[in-house]
PDB file of C-alpha atoms in Angstrom:
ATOM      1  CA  UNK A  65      22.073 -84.000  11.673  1.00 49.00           C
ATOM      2  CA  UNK A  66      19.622 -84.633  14.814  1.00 48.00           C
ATOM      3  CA  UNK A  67      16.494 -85.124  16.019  1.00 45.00           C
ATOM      4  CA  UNK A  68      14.089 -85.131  18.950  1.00 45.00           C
ATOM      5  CA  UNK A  69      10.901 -84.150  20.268  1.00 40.00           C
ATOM      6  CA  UNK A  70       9.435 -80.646  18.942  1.00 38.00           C
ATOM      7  CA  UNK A  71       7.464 -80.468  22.199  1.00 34.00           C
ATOM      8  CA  UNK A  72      10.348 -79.730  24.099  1.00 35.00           C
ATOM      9  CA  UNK A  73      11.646 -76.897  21.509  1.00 41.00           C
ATOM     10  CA  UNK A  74       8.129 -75.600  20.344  1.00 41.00           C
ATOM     11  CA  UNK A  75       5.688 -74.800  23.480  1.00 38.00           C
ATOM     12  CA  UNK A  76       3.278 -72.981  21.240  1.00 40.00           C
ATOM     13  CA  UNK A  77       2.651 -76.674  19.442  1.00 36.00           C
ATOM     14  CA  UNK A  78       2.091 -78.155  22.725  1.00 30.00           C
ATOM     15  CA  UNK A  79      -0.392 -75.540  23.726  1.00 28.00           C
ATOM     16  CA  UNK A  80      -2.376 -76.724  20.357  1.00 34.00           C
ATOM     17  CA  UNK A  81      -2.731 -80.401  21.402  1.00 35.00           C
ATOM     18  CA  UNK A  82       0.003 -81.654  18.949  1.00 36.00           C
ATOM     19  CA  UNK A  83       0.917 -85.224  20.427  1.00 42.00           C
ATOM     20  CA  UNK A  84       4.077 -87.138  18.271  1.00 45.00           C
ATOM     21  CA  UNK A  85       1.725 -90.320  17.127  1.00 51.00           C
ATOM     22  CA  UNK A  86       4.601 -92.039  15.650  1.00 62.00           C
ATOM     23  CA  UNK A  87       8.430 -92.417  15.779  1.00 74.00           C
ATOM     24  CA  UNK A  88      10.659 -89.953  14.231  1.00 80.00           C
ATOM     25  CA  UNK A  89      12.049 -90.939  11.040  1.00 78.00           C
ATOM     26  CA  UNK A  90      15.101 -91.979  11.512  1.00 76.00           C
ATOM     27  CA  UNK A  91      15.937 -92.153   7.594  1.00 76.00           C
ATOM     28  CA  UNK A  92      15.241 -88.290   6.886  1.00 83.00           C
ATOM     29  CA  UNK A  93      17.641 -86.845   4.896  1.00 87.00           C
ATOM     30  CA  UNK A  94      17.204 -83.066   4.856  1.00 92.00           C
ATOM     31  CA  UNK A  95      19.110 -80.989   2.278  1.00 95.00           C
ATOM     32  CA  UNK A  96      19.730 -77.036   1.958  1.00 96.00           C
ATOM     33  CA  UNK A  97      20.521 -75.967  -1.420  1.00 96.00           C
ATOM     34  CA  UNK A  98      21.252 -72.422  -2.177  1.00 96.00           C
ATOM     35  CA  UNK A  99      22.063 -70.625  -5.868  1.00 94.00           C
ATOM     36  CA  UNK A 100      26.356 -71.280  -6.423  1.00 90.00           C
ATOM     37  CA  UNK A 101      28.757 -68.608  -8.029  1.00 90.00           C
ATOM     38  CA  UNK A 102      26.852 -66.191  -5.776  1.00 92.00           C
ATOM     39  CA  UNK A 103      27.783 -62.485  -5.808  1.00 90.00           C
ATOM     40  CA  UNK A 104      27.788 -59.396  -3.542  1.00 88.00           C
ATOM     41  CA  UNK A 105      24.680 -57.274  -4.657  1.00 86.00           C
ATOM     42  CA  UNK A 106      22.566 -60.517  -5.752  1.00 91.00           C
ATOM     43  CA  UNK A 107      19.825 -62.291  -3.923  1.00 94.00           C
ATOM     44  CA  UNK A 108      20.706 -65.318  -1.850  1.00 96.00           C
ATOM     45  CA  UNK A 109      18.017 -67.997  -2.255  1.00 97.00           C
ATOM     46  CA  UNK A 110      17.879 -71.115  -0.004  1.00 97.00           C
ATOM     47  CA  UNK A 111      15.340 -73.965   0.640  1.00 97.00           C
ATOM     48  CA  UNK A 112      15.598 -77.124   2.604  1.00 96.00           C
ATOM     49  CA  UNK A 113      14.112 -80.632   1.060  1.00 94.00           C
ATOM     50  CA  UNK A 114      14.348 -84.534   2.437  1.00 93.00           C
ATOM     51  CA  UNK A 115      11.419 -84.281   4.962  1.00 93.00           C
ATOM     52  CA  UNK A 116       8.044 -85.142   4.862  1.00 91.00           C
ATOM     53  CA  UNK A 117       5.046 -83.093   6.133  1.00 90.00           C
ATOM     54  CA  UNK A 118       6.751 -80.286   7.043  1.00 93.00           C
ATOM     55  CA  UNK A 119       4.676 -78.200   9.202  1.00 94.00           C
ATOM     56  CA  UNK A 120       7.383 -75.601  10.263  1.00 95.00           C
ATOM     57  CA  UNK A 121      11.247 -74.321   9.366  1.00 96.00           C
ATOM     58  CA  UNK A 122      13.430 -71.738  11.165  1.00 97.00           C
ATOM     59  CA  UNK A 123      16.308 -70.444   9.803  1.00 97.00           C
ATOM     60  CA  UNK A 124      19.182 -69.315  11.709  1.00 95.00           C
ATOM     61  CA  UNK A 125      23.221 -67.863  10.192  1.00 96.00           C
ATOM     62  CA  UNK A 126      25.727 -65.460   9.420  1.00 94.00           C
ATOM     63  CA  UNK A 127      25.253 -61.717  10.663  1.00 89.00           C
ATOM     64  CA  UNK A 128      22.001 -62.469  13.081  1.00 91.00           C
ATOM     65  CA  UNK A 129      20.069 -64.282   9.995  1.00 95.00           C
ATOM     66  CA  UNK A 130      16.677 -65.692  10.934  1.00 96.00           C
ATOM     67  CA  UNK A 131      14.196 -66.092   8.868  1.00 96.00           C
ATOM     68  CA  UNK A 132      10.611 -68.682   8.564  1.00 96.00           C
ATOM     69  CA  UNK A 133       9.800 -70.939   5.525  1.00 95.00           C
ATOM     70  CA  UNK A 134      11.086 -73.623   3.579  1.00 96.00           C
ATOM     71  CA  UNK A 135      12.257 -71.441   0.756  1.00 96.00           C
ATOM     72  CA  UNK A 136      14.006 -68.060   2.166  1.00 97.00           C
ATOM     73  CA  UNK A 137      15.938 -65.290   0.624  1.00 95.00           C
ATOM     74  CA  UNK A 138      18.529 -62.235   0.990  1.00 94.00           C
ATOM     75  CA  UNK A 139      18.276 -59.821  -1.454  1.00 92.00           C
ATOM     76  CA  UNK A 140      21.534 -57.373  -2.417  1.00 86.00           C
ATOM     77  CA  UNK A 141      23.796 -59.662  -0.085  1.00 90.00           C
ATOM     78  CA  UNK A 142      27.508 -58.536   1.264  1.00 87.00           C
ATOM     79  CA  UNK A 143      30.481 -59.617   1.999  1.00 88.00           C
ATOM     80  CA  UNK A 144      29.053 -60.454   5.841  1.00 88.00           C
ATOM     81  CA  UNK A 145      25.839 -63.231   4.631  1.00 92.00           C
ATOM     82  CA  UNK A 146      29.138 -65.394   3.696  1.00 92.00           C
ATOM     83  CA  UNK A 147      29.200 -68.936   5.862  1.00 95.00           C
ATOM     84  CA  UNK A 148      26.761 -71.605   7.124  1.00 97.00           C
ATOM     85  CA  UNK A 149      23.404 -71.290   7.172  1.00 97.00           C
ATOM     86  CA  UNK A 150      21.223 -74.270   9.821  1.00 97.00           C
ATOM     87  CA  UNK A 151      17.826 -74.614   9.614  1.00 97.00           C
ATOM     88  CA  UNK A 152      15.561 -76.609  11.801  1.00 96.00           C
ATOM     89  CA  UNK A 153      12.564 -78.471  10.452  1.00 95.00           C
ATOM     90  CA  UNK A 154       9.506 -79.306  12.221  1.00 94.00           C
ATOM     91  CA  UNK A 155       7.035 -81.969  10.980  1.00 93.00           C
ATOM     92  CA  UNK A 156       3.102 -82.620  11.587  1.00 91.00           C
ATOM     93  CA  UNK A 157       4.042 -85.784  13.207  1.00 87.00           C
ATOM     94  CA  UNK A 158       5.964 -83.412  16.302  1.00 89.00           C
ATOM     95  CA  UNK A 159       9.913 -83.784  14.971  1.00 92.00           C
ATOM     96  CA  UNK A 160      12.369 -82.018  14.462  1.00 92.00           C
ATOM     97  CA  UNK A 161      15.311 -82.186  12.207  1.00 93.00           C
ATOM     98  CA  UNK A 162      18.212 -79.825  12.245  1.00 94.00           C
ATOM     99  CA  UNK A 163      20.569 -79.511   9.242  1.00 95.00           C
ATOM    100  CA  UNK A 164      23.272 -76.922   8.291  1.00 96.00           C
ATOM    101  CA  UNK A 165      24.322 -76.248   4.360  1.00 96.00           C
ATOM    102  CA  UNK A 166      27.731 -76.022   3.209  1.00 95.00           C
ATOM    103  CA  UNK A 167      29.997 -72.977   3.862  1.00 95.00           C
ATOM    104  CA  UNK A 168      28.559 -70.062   1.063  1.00 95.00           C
ATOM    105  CA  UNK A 169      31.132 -67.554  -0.819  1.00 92.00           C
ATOM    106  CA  UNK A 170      30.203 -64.339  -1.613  1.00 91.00           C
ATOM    107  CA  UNK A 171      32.272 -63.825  -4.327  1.00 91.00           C
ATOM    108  CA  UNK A 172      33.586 -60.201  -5.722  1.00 89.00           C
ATOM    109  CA  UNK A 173      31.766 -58.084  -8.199  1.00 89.00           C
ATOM    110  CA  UNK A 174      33.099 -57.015 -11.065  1.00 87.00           C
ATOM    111  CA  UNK A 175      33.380 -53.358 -12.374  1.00 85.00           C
ATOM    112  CA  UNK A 176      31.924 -51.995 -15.157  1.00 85.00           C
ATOM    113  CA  UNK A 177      34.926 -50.033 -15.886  1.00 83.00           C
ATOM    114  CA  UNK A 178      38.841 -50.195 -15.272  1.00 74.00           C
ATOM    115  CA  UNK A 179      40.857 -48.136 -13.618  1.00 73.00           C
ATOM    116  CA  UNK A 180      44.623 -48.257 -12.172  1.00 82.00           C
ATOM    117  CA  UNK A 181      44.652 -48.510  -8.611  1.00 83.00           C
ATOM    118  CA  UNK A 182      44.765 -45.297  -6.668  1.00 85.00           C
ATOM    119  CA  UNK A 183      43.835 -43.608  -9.808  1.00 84.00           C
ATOM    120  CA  UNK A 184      40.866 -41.000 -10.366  1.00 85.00           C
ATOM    121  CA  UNK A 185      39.113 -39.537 -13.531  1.00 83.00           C
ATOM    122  CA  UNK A 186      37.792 -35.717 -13.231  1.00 81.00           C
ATOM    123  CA  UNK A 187      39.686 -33.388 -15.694  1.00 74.00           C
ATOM    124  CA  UNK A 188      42.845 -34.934 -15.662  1.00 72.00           C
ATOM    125  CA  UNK A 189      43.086 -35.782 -11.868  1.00 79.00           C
ATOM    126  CA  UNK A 190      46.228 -38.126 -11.340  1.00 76.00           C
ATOM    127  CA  UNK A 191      46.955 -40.513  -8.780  1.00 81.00           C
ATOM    128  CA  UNK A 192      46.189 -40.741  -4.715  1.00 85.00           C
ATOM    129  CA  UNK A 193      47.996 -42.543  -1.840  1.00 85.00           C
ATOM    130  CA  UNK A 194      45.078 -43.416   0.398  1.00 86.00           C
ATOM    131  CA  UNK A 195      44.432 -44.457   4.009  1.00 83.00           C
ATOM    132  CA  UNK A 196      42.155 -45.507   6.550  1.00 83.00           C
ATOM    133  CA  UNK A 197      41.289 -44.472   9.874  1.00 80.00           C
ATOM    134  CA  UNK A 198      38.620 -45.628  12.217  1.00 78.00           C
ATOM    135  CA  UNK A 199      36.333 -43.099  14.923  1.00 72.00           C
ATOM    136  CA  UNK A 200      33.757 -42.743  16.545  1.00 67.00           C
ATOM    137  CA  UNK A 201      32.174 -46.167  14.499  1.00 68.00           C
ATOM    138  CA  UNK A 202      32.797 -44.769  11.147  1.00 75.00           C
ATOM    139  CA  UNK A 203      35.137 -45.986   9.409  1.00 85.00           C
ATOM    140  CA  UNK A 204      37.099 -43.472   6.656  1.00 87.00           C
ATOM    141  CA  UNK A 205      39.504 -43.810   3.530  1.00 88.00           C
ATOM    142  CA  UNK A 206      40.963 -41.027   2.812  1.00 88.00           C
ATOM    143  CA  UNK A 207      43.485 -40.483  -0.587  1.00 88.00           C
ATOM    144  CA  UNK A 208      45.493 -37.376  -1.072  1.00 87.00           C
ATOM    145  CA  UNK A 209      46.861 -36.007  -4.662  1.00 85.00           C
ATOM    146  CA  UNK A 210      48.345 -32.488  -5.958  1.00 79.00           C
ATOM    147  CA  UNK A 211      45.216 -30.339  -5.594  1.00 79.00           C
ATOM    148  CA  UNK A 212      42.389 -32.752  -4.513  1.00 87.00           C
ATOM    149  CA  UNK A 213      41.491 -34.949  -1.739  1.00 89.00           C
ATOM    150  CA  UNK A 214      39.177 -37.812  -1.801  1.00 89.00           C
ATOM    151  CA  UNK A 215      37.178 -39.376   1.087  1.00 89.00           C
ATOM    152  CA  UNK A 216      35.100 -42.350   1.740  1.00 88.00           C
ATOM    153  CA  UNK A 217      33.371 -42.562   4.964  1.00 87.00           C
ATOM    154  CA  UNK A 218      31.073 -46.144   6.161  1.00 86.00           C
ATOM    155  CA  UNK A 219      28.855 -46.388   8.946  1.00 81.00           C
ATOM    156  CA  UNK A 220      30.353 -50.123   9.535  1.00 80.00           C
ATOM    157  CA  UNK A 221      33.596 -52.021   8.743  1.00 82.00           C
ATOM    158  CA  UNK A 222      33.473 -52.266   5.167  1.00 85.00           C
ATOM    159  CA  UNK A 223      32.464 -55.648   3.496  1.00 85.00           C
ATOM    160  CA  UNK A 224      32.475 -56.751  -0.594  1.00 89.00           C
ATOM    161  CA  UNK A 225      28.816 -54.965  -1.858  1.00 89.00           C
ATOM    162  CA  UNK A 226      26.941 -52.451  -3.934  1.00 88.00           C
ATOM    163  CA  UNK A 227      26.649 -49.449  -1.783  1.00 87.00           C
ATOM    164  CA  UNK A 228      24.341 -46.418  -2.105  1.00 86.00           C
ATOM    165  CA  UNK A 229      25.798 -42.772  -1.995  1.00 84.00           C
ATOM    166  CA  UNK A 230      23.531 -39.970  -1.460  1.00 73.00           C
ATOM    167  CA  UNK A 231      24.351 -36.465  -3.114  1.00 61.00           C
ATOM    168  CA  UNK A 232      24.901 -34.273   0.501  1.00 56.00           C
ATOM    169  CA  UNK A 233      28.597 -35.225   1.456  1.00 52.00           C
ATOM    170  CA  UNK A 234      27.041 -34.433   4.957  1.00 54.00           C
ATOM    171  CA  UNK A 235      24.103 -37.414   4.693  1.00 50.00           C
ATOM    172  CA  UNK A 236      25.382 -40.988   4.669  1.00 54.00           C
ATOM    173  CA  UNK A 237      23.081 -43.557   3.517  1.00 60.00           C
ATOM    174  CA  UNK A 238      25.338 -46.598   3.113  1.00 75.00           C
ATOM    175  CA  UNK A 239      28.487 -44.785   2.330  1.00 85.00           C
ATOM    176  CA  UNK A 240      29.679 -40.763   1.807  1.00 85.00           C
ATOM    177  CA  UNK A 241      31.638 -39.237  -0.582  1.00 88.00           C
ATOM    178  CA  UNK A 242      33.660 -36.224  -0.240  1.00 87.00           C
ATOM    179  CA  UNK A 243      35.813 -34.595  -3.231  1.00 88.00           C
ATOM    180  CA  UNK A 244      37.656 -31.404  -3.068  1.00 89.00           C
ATOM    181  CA  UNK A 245      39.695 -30.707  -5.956  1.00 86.00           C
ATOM    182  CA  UNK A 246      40.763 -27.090  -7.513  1.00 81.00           C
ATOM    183  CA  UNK A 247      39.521 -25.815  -3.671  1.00 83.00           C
ATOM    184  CA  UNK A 248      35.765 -26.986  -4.820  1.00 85.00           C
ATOM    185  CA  UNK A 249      33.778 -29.295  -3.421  1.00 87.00           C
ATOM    186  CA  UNK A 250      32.373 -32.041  -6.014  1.00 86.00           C
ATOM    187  CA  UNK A 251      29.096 -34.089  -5.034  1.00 83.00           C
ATOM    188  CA  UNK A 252      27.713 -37.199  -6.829  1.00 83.00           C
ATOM    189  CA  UNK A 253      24.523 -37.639  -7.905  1.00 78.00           C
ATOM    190  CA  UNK A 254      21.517 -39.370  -5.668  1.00 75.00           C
ATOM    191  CA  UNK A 255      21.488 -42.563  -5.554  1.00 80.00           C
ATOM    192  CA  UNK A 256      25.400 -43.519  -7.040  1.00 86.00           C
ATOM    193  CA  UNK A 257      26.206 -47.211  -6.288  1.00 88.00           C
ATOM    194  CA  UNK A 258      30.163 -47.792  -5.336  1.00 90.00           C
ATOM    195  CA  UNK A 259      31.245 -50.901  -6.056  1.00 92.00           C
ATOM    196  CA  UNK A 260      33.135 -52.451  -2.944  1.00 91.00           C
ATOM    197  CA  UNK A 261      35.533 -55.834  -2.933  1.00 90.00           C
ATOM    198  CA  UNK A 262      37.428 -56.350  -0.004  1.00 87.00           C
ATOM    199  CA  UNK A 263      40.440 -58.870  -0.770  1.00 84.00           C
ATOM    200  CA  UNK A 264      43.134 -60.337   1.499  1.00 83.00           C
ATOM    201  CA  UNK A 265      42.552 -57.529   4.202  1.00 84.00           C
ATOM    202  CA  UNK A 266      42.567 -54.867   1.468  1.00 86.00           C
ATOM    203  CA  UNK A 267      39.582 -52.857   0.370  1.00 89.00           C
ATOM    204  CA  UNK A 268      39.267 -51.754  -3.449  1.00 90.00           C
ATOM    205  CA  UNK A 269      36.507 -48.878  -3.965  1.00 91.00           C
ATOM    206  CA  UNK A 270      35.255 -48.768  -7.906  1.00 91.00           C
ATOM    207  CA  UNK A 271      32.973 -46.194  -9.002  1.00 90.00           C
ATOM    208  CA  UNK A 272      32.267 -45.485 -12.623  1.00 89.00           C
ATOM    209  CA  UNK A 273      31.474 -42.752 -14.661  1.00 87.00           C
ATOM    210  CA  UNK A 274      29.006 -41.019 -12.713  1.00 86.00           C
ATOM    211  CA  UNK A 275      28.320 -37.402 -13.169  1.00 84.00           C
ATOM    212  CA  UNK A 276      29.503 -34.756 -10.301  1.00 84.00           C
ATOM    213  CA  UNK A 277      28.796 -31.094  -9.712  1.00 83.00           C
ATOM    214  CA  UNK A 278      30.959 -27.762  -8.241  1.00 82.00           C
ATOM    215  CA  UNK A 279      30.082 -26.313  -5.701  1.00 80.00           C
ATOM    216  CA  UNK A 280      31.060 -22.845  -6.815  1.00 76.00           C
ATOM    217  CA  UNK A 281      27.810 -21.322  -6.390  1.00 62.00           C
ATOM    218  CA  UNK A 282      26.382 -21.311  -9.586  1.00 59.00           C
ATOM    219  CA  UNK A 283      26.581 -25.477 -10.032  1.00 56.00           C
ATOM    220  CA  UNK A 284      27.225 -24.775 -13.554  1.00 59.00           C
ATOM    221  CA  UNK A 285      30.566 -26.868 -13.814  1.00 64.00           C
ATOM    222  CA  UNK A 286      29.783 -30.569 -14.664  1.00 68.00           C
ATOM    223  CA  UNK A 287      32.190 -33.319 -14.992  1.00 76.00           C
ATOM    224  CA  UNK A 288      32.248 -37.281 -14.638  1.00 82.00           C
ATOM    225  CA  UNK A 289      34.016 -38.889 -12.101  1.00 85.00           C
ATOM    226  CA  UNK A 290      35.712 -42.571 -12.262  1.00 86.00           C
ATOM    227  CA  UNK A 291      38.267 -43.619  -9.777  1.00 87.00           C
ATOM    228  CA  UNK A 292      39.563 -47.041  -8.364  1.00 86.00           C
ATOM    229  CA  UNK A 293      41.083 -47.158  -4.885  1.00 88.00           C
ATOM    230  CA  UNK A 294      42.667 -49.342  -2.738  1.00 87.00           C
ATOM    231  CA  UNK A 295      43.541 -49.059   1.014  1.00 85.00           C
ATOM    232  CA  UNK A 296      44.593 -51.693   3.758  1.00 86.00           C
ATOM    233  CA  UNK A 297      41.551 -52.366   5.708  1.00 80.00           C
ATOM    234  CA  UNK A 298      43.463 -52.012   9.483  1.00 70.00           C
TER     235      UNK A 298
END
């Protein structure tokens, strides 16, 4: 922890008059707490404590975090909000006290169905060999079986999360999904969350029952689609 003069961090204060009356307390003791046994897709709440009149706090951390306030949040974190989080605190009196928390885990999250790895549910659909492969900053995982092909394609390198899939194969909102099987193509539903975790360098992709449509032309063939893959994230 440290401390000094907010005039010399904070022009906007000295612009305002503020003058530091009396010493800095040297027997501060700020404190960040934050919610434990956090998990990818929850909120992230943390809040600072141990100073007195507190006029000010600016929050700095993982993944170009800044926020204002005493008490902040992250809503629907990922795998990337993991680490330390340092906040510096500003008082009436012209202080300022600078504090970091202990290293946060964003642990995995846990599917709402099993699966074997590299295994997919859609009428009988057996098991895929995937792989991944990087262009053009997308990043793609692609598995192979007798008769279908399954794809997964992220804007970013992919991190433990909820993710949102759009129905188009062609729009990508946080991830895409492309299924060919029996030469049609399948789309999900609006609005489908994939479960990520990504574990010792290797990414496993859950998703869970959702319904899926042919594209034959008359969109009259319905299924539901489950499948659990794993890939090495390189």
């Amino acid at each position: 922890m440290r401390y000094h003069l907010i005039l010399f961090i904070i022009p906007a204060l000295w612009l305002m008059g503020c003058v530091k009356k009396n010493p800095c307390n040297q027997q501060a003791n700020p404190k960040i707490t934050f919610n434990q046994g956090l998990k990818a897709g929850e909120e992230l709440q943390l809040s600072v404590s141990g100073v007195d009149d507190i006029s000010a706090c600016y929050w700095y951390g993982p993944n170009k975090f800044a926020a204002n306030g005493q008490q902040v949040s992250i809503p629907n974190v990922t795998g990337d909000a993991a680490g330390v989080y340092t906040v510096d605190v500003a008082t009436t009196e012209g202080c300022i006290y600078t504090v970091s928390s202990d290293s946060i885990v964003i642990n995995n999250i846990e599917a709402p169905c099993s699966t074997q790895p590299n295994t997919i549910t859609l009428d009988g659909l057996g098991k895929f060999s995937f792989y991944f492969v990087s262009y053009d900053k997308q990043y793609s995982f692609t598995g192979n079986a007798s008769g279908a092909d399954l794809t997964l394609t992220f804007r970013r390198v992919p991190v433990s999360g909820i993710y949102t899939v759009k129905y188009s194969p062609e729009f990508i909102n946080d991830v895409g999904i492309r299924l060919v099987a029996r030469n049609l193509l399948w789309g999900v539903r609006d609005y489908t969350k994939l479960i990520v975790n990504v574990v010792d360098g290797k990414l496993i992709a859950t998703l869970c029952n959702v319904n899926v449509t042919a594209s034959d032309g008359s969109y009259s063939f319905k299924s539901v689609l489950s499948f659990n893959m794993t890939a090495d994230l390189k």
